[in-house]
XYZ file of C-alpha atoms in Angstrom:
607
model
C -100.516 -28.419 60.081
C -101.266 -31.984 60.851
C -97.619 -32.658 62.259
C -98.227 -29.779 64.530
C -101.801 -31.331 65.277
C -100.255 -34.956 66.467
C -97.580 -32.583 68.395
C -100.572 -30.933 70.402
C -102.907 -34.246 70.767
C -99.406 -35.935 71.591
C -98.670 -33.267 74.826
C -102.031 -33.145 76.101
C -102.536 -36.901 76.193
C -99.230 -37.201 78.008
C -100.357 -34.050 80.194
C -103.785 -36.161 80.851
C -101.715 -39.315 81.494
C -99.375 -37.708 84.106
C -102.576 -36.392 86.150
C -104.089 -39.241 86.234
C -101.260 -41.267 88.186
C -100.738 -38.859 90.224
C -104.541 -37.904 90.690
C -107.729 -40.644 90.304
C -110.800 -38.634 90.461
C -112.150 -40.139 93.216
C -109.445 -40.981 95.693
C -108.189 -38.228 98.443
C -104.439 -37.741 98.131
C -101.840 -37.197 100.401
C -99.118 -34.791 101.495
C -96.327 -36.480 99.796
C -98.236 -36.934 96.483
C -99.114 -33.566 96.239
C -95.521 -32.718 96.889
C -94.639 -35.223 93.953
C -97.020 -33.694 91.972
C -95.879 -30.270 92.403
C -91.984 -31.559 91.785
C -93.215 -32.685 88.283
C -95.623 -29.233 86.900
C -94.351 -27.650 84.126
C -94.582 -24.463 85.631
C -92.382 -22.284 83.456
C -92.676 -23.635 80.329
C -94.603 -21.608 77.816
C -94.920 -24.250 75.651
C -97.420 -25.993 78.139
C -99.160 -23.554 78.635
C -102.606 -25.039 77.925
C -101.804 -27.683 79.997
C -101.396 -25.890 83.189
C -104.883 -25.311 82.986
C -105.175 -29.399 83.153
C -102.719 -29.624 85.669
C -104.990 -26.366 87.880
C -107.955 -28.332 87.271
C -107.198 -31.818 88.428
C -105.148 -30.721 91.794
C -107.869 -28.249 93.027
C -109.955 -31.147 93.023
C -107.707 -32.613 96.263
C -109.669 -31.827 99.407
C -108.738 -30.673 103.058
C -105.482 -29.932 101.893
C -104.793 -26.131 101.786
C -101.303 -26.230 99.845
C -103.573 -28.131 96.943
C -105.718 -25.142 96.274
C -102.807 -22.502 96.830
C -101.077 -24.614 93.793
C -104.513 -24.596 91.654
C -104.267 -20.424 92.080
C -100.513 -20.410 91.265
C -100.802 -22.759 88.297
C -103.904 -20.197 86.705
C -101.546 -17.715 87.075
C -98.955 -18.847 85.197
C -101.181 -19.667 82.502
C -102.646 -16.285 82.337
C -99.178 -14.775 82.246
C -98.054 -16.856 79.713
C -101.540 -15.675 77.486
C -100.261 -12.036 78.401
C -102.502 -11.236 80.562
C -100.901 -9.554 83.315
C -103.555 -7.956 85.389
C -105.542 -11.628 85.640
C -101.983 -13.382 86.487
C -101.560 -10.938 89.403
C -104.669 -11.931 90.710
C -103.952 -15.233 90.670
C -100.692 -14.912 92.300
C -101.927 -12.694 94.857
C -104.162 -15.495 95.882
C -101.509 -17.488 96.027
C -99.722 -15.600 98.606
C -102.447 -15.204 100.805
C -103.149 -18.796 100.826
C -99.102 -19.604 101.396
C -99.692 -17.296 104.604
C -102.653 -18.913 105.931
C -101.011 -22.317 106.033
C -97.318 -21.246 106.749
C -94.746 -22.151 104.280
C -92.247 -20.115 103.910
C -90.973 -21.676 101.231
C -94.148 -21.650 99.220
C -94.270 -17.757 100.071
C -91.257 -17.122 98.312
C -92.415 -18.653 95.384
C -95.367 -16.484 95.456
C -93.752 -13.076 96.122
C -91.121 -14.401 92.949
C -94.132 -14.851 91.048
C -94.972 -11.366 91.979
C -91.842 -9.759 91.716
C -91.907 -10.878 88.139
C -94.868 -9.249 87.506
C -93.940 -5.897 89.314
C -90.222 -5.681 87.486
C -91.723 -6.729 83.983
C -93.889 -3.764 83.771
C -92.032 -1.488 85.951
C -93.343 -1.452 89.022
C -89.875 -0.892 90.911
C -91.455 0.335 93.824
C -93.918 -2.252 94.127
C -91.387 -4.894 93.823
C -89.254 -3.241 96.256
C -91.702 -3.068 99.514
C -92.688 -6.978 98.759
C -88.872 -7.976 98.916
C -87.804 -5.564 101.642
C -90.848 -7.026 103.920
C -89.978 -10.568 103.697
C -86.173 -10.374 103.484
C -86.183 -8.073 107.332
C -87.833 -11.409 108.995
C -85.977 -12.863 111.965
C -85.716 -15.590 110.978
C -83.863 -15.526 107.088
C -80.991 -17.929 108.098
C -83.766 -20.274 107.588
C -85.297 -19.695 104.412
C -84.488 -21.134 101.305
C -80.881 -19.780 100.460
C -81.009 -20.182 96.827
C -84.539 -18.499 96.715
C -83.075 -15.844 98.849
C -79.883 -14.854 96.427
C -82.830 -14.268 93.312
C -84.588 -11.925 96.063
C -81.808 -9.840 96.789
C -80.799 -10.083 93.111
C -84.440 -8.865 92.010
C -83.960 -6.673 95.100
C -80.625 -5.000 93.036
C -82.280 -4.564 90.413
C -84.929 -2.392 91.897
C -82.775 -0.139 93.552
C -80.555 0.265 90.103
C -83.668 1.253 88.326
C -84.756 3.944 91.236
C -80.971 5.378 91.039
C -80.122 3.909 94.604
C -77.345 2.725 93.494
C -76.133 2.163 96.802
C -78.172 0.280 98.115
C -78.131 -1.645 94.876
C -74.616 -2.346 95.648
C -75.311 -3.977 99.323
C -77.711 -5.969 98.204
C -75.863 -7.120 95.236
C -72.925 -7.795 98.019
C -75.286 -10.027 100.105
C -76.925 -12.126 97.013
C -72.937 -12.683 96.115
C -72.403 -13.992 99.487
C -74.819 -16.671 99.139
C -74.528 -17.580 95.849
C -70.383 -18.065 96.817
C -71.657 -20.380 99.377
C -73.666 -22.347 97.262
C -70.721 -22.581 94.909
C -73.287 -21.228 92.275
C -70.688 -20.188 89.352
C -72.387 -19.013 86.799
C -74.782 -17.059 89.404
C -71.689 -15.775 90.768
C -70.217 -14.570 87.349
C -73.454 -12.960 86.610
C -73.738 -11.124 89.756
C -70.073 -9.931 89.746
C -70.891 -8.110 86.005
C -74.344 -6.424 87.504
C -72.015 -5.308 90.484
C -69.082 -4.547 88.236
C -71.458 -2.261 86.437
C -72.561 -0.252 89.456
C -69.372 -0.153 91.188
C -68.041 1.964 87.905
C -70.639 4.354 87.728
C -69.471 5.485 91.149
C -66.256 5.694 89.859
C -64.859 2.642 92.465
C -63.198 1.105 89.543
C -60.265 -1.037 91.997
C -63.527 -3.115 93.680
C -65.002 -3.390 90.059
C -61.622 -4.368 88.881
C -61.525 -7.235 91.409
C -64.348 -8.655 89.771
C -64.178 -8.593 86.471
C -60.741 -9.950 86.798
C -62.399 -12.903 88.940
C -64.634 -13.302 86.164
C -62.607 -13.565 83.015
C -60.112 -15.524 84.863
C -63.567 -18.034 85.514
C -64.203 -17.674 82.070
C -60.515 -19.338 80.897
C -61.520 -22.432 81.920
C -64.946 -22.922 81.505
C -65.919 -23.895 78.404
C -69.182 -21.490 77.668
C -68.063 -17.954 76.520
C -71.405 -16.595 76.314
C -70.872 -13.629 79.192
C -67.099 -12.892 77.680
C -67.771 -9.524 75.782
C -69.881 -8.359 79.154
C -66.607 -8.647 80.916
C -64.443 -7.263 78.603
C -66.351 -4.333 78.061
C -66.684 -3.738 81.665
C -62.997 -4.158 82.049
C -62.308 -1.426 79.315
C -64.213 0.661 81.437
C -62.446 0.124 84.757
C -59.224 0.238 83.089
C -59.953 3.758 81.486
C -61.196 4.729 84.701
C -58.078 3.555 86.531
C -55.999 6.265 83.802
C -54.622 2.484 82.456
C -55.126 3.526 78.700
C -53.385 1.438 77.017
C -54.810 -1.475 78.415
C -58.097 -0.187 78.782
C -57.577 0.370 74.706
C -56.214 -3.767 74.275
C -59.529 -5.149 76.435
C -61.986 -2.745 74.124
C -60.796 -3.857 71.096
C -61.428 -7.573 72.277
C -64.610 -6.850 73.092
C -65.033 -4.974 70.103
C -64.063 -8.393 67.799
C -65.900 -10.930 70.162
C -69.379 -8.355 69.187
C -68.212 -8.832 65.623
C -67.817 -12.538 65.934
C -71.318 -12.672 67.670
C -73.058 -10.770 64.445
C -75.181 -8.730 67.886
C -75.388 -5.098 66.046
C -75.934 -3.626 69.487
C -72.902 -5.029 71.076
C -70.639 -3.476 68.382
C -72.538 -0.206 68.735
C -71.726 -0.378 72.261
C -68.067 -1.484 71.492
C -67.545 1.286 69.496
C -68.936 3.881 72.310
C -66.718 2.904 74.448
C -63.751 3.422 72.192
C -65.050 6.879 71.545
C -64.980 7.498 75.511
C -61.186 6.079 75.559
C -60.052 7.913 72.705
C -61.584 11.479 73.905
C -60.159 10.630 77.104
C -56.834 10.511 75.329
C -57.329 13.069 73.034
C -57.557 11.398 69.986
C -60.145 13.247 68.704
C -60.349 11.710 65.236
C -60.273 8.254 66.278
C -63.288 9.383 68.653
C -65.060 10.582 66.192
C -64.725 7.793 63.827
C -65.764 4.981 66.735
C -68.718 8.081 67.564
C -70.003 7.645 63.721
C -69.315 3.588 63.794
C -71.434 3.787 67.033
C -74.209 5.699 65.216
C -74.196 3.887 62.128
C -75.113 0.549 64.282
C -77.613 2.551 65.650
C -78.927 3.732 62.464
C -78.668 -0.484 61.608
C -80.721 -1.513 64.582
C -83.563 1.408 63.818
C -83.691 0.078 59.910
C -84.426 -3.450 61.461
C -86.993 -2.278 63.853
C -88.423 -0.418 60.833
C -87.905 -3.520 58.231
C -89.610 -5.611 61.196
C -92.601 -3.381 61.360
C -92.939 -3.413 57.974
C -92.879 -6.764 57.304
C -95.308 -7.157 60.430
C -97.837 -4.803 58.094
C -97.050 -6.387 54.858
C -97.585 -10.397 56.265
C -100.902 -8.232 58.028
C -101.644 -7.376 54.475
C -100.884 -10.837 52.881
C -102.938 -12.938 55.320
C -105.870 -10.912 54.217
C -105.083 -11.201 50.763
C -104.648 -15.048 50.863
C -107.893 -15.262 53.105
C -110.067 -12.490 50.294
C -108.665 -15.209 47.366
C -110.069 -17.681 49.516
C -112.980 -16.553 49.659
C -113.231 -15.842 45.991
C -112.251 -19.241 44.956
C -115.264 -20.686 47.109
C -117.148 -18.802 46.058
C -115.988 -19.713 42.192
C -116.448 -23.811 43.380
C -120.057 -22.734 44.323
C -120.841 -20.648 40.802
C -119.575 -23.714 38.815
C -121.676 -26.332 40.663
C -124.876 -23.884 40.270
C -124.152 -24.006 36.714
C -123.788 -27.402 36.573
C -127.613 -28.331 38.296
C -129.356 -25.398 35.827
C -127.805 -27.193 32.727
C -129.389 -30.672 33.861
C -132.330 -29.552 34.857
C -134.842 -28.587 31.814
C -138.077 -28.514 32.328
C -137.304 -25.296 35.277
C -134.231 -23.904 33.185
C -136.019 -20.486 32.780
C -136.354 -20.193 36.920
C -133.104 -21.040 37.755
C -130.982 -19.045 35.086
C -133.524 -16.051 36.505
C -132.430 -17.277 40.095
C -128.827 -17.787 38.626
C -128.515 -14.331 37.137
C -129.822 -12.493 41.006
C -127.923 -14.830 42.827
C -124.667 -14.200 40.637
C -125.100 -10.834 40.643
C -125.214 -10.205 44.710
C -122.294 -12.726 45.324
C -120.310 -10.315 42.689
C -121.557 -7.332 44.367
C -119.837 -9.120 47.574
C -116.708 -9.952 45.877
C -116.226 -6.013 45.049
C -117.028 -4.921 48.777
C -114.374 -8.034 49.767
C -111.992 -5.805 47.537
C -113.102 -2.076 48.067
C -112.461 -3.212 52.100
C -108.985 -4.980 51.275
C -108.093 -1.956 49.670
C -109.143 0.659 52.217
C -107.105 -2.035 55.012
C -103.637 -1.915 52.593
C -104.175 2.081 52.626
C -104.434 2.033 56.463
C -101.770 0.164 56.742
C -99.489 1.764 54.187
C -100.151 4.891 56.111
C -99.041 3.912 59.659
C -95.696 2.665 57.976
C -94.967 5.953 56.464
C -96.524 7.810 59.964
C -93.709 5.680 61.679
C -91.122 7.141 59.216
C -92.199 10.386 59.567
C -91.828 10.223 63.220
C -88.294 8.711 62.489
C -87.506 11.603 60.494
C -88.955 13.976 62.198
C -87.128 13.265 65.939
C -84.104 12.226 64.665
C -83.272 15.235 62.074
C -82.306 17.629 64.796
C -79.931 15.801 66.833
C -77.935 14.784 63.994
C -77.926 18.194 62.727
C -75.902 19.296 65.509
C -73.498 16.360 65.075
C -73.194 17.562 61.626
C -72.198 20.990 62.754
C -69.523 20.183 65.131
C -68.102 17.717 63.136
C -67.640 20.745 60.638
C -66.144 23.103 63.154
C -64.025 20.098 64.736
C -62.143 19.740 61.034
C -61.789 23.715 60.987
C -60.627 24.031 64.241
C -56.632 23.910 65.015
C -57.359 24.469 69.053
C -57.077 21.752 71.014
C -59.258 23.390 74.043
C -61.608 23.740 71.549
C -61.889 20.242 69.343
C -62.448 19.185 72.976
C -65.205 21.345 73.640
C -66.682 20.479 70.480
C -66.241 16.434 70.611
C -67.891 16.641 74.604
C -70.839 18.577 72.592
C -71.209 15.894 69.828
C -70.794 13.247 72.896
C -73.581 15.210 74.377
C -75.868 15.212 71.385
C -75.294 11.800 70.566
C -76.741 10.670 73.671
C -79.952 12.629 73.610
C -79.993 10.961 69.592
C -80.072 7.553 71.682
C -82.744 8.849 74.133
C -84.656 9.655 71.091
C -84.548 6.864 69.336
C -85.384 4.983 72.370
C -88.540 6.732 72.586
C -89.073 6.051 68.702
C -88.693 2.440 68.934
C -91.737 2.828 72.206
C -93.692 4.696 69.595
C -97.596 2.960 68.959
C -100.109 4.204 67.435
C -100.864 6.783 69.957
C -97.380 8.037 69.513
C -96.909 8.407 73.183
C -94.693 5.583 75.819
C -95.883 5.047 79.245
C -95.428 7.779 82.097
C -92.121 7.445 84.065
C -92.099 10.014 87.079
C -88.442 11.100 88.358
C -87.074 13.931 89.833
C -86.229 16.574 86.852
C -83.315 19.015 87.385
C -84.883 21.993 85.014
C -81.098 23.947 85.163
C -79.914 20.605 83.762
C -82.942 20.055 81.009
C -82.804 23.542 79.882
C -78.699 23.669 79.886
C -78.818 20.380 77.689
C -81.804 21.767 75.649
C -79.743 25.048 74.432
C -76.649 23.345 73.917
C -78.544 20.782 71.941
C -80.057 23.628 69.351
C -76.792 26.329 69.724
C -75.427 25.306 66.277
C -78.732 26.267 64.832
C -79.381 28.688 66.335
C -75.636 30.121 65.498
C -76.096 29.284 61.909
C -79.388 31.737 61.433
C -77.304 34.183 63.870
C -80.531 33.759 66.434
C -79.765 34.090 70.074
C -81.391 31.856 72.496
C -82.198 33.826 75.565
C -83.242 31.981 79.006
C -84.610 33.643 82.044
C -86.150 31.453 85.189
C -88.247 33.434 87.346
C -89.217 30.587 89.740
C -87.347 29.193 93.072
C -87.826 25.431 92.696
C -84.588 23.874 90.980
C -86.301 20.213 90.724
C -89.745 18.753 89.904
C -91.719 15.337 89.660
C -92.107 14.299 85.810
C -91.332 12.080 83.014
C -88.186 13.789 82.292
C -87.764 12.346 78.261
C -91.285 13.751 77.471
C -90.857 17.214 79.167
C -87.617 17.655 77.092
C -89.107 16.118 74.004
C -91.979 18.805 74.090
C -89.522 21.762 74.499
C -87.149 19.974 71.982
C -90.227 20.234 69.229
C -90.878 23.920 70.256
C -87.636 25.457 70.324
C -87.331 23.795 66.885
C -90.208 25.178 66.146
C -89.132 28.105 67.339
C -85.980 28.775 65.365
C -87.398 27.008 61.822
C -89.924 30.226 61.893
C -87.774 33.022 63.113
C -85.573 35.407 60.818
C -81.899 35.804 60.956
C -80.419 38.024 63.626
C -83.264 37.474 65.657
C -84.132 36.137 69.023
C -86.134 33.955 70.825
C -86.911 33.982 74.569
C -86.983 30.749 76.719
C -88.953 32.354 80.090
C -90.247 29.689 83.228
C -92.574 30.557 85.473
C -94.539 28.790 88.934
C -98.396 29.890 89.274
C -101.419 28.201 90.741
C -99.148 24.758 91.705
C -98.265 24.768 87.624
C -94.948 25.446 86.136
C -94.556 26.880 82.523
C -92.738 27.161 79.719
C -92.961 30.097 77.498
C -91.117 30.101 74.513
C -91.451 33.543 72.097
C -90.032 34.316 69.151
C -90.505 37.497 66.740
C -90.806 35.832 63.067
C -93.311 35.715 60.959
C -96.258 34.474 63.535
C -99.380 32.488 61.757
C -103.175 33.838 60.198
C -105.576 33.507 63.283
C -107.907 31.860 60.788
C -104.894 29.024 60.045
C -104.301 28.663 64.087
C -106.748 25.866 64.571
C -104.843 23.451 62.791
C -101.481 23.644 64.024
C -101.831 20.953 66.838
C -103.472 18.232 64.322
C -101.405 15.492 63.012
C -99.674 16.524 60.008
C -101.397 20.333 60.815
C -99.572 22.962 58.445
C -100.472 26.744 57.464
C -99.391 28.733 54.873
C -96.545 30.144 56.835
C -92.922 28.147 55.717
C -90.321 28.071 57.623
C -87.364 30.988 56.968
C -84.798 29.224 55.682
C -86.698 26.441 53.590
C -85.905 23.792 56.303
C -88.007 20.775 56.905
C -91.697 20.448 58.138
C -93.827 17.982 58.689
C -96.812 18.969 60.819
C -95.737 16.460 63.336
C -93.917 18.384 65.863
C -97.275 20.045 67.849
C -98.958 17.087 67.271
C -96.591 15.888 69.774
C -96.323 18.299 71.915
C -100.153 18.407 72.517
C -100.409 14.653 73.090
C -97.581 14.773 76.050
C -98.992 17.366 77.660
C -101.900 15.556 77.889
C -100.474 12.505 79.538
C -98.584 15.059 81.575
C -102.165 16.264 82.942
C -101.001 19.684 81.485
C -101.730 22.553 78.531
C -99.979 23.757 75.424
C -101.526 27.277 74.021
C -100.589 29.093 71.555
C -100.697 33.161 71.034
C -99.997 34.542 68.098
C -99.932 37.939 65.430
C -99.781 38.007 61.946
C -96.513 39.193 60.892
C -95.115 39.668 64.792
C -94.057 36.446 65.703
C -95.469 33.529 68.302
C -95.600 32.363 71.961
C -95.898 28.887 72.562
C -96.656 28.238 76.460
C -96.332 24.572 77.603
C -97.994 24.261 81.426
C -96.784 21.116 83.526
C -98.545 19.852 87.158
C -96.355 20.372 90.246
C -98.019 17.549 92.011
């Protein structure tokens, strides 16, 4: 503690010492010292963070010089970003900008609208991010600005358009920020942009221009001496290569990859490795090999969920410690003080009657303390214990039916002796695996509400419901229950947070088919009334008590009804189905009969 003391006093005395050559309280400075000034901020270094404030302070102080006070604004900003808090920071660096405008730098406005940009592609705001680049990057005068400035914007720029699924566009711009970066004879810019593009450029399947790339990079990367983007390139080049119907090659460049992740220790490079093995070897029909890279691939998964877990926990349990160490703290003062009480009764004689009757009241409150220190430490290590095992039951609970169906297929794939059909059945385990990664995606998002932030994009409902009943079919096959559909409404696409719509239905169906009998059905209907689509989904098993109804949408809700077939059941499934259609701005309801089964019906806003 008192090394890290001198470390602090140390900083801020050299902070103070650095303002005050550049800035004496009382003497106007000029242009070129502010510009010296500025040269020497530590603008983007966390670590002097408090010292911005300093550095804020002193140069706002400057008068009649408008740049001064536009650097005051940007330095607060950066502070409050730093402390995390983002809405403050965009204050700030909306201040900024306005101020760069009045005076009419344009190199200071760039700064500001990066500053910005930051902000807007840090917590999402692609669209934001976009109409702040787009407006400054369509002036007449660009040749002008500040070319290395300009490559990050039309970098950031990419990036935007990638995440809106312009990929296009994302392209061009990529193409232009290239350009400039080539002039500059920036190489490691270049070899970063060329794997963004590379990336791109093989999800639309234009795997020569990708190629082109990638091979510019790695041939970069034999002579220079940092390796640190290799397995990006290799990787990419797998990709191309299997693409390009060059197997074997594609096969030679994966496997490199696949060692340079194991060299690296990254558990999410090898479970991306192993992917795109899978992907080669289906593509060559070689379905066991698939499937072995497909379970390698999951068991990394499985690896980087147990430390996200293990990390949580040991976020709870330090939690718990620090309160522990600070309660025996408290005790042992409070020990100190009982002893030196003691001591001043014994030598005083004449008033020892008063103060043992003092002693004995006053002992007896400060142990009535101590057990309300401990009763409270006790009821915090409950709390705590229970949102670790609330996180694994959400774990559990998400991630059982997904890897059911991978279970499934895997058993018809070693039964099968059709080739058609160990296809069919390794594109559905490809299939399920990737709504397994969407899900644990969403787990690893999961807070206490239990609930990520809204992402609006355009939903194709053919597409959620096709990928829903494939996702369930297995089940559904091994209780002999068919899954019936029927879509009564026109509209093929609406505006929603796609992963929560389909994690709703995904708890519902499952629902659905726990509770039915065997050799039953269940009907999936959608309907459009009053500007609100819905989802009905009826089945004809046991249905639950009206008196029980009320607590099936409570966390860890359960009636007396069990499911058919003795499979698992938490209570957590409605839960979650209640709380996203909430942050959808929708309904769930329920209707119900004793002994005639249930109808679930999950209303969603059309605008």
């Amino acid at each position: 503690m008192l090394s890290l003391l001198t470390r602090q006093s140390k900083l801020i005395m050299y902070t103070l010492f650095l303002v005050s050559i550049h800035f004496h309280c009382n003497g106007q400075k000029t242009e070129a010292e502010l510009e010296k000034f500025i040269s020497k901020a530590p603008f983007f270094d966390s670590n002097k963070k408090d010292s911005l404030l300093i550095w804020a302070e002193n140069i706002g102080q400057i008068p009649n010089i408008p740049r001064a006070e536009a650097y005051s604004l940007r330095l607060r900003g950066l502070h409050e970003e730093f402390e995390e808090k983002i809405p403050e920071a965009t204050d700030y660096f909306l201040q900024f900008l306005s101020k760069t405008k009045s005076y009419g730098n344009s190199d200071d406005q760039m700064s500001a609208i990066g500053d910005l940009v930051y902000i807007y592609i840090t917590t999402r705001q692609y669209e934001a991010a976009k109409a702040l680049l787009t407006t400054f990057i369509n002036k007449s005068n660009i040749e002008d600005l500040n070319q290395k400035k300009l490559s990050i914007f039309y970098n950031n720029l990419g990036i935007c358009f990638n995440n809106l699924g312009k990929i296009d566009s994302a392209v061009i711009v990529y193409q232009k920020a290239l350009a400039i970066k080539e002039k500059l004879q920036d190489e490691k810019g270049v070899a970063n942009l060329r794997i963004n593009m590379s990336k791109l450029l093989i999800k639309q399947d234009r795997f020569h221009e990708a190629y082109k790339l990638t091979k510019a990079n790695l041939d970069f990367l034999d002579e220079a001496e940092n390796k640190q983007d290799l397995w990006y390139n290799l990787l990419n080049m797998g990709g191309i290569l299997n693409g390009l119907n060059r197997h074997l090659e594609s096969e030679e460049y994966l496997l490199a990859a696949l060692k340079e992740a194991e060299e690296s220790g990254s558990a999410d490079k090898q479970k991306e490795s192993h992917y795109a093995l899978a992907l080669l070897y289906d593509e060559t029909n070689r379905h066991k090999k698939a499937f072995q890279s497909l379970v390698k691939s999951d068991e990394f998964n499985a690896k980087i969920i147990n430390q996200s877990t293990n990390t949580k926990i040991a976020e709870l349990t330090e939690s718990y410690n620090a309160k522990q160490r600070a309660l025996e703290n408290s005790l042992l003062s409070t020990e100190l003080k009982t002893i030196k009480t003691r001591q001043i009764a014994y030598l005083t004689g004449i008033l020892a009657l008063i103060l043992l009757s003092s002693f004995i009241t006053w002992f007896y409150l400060k142990n009535r303390q101590k057990n309300k220190l401990i009763a409270a430490q006790n009821n915090s290590l409950i709390q705590l214990n229970t949102e670790k095992n609330t996180l694994m039951s959400i774990v559990t609970h998400d991630l059982s039916n997904p890897f059911s169906a991978i279970k499934i297929w895997a058993q018809r794939i070693a039964l099968s002796e059709n080739l058609t059909e160990v296809k069919t059945l390794s594109e559905e385990i490809s299939q399920t695996a990737v709504n397994g990664l969407k899900s644990i995606k969403n787990i690893l998002l999961i807070d206490k509400n239990e609930i990520k932030d809204i992402e609006l994009t355009e939903v194709n409902l053919s597409g959620l419901l096709r990928t829903l009943i494939g996702q369930f079919q297995p089940m559904a096959a091994a209780k002999n229950i068919a899954i019936e559909v029927e879509v009564k409404q026109n509209r093929e696409q609406i505006l929603t947070d796609g992963e929560m719509l389909y994690r709703a239905l995904e708890n519902l169906l499952s629902n659905a088919l726990k509770f039915s009998y065997e050799k039953s059905k269940i009907l999936l209907t959608t309907f459009e009334e009053n500007n609100m689509l819905y989802f009905e989904i009826e089945d004809f098993g046991q249905g639950i008590p009206k008196e029980e109804q009320h607590k099936l949408f409570n966390k860890y809700g359960q009636t007396s009804v069990k499911p058919t077939q003795k499979e698992t059941s938490n209570g957590l499934g409605l839960f979650i189905v209640k709380r996203i259609s909430e942050e959808l701005g929708g309904t769930i309801s329920l209707k119900s009969t004793d002994g005639k089964g249930s109808t679930f019906t999950l209303a969603i806003p059309l605008a």
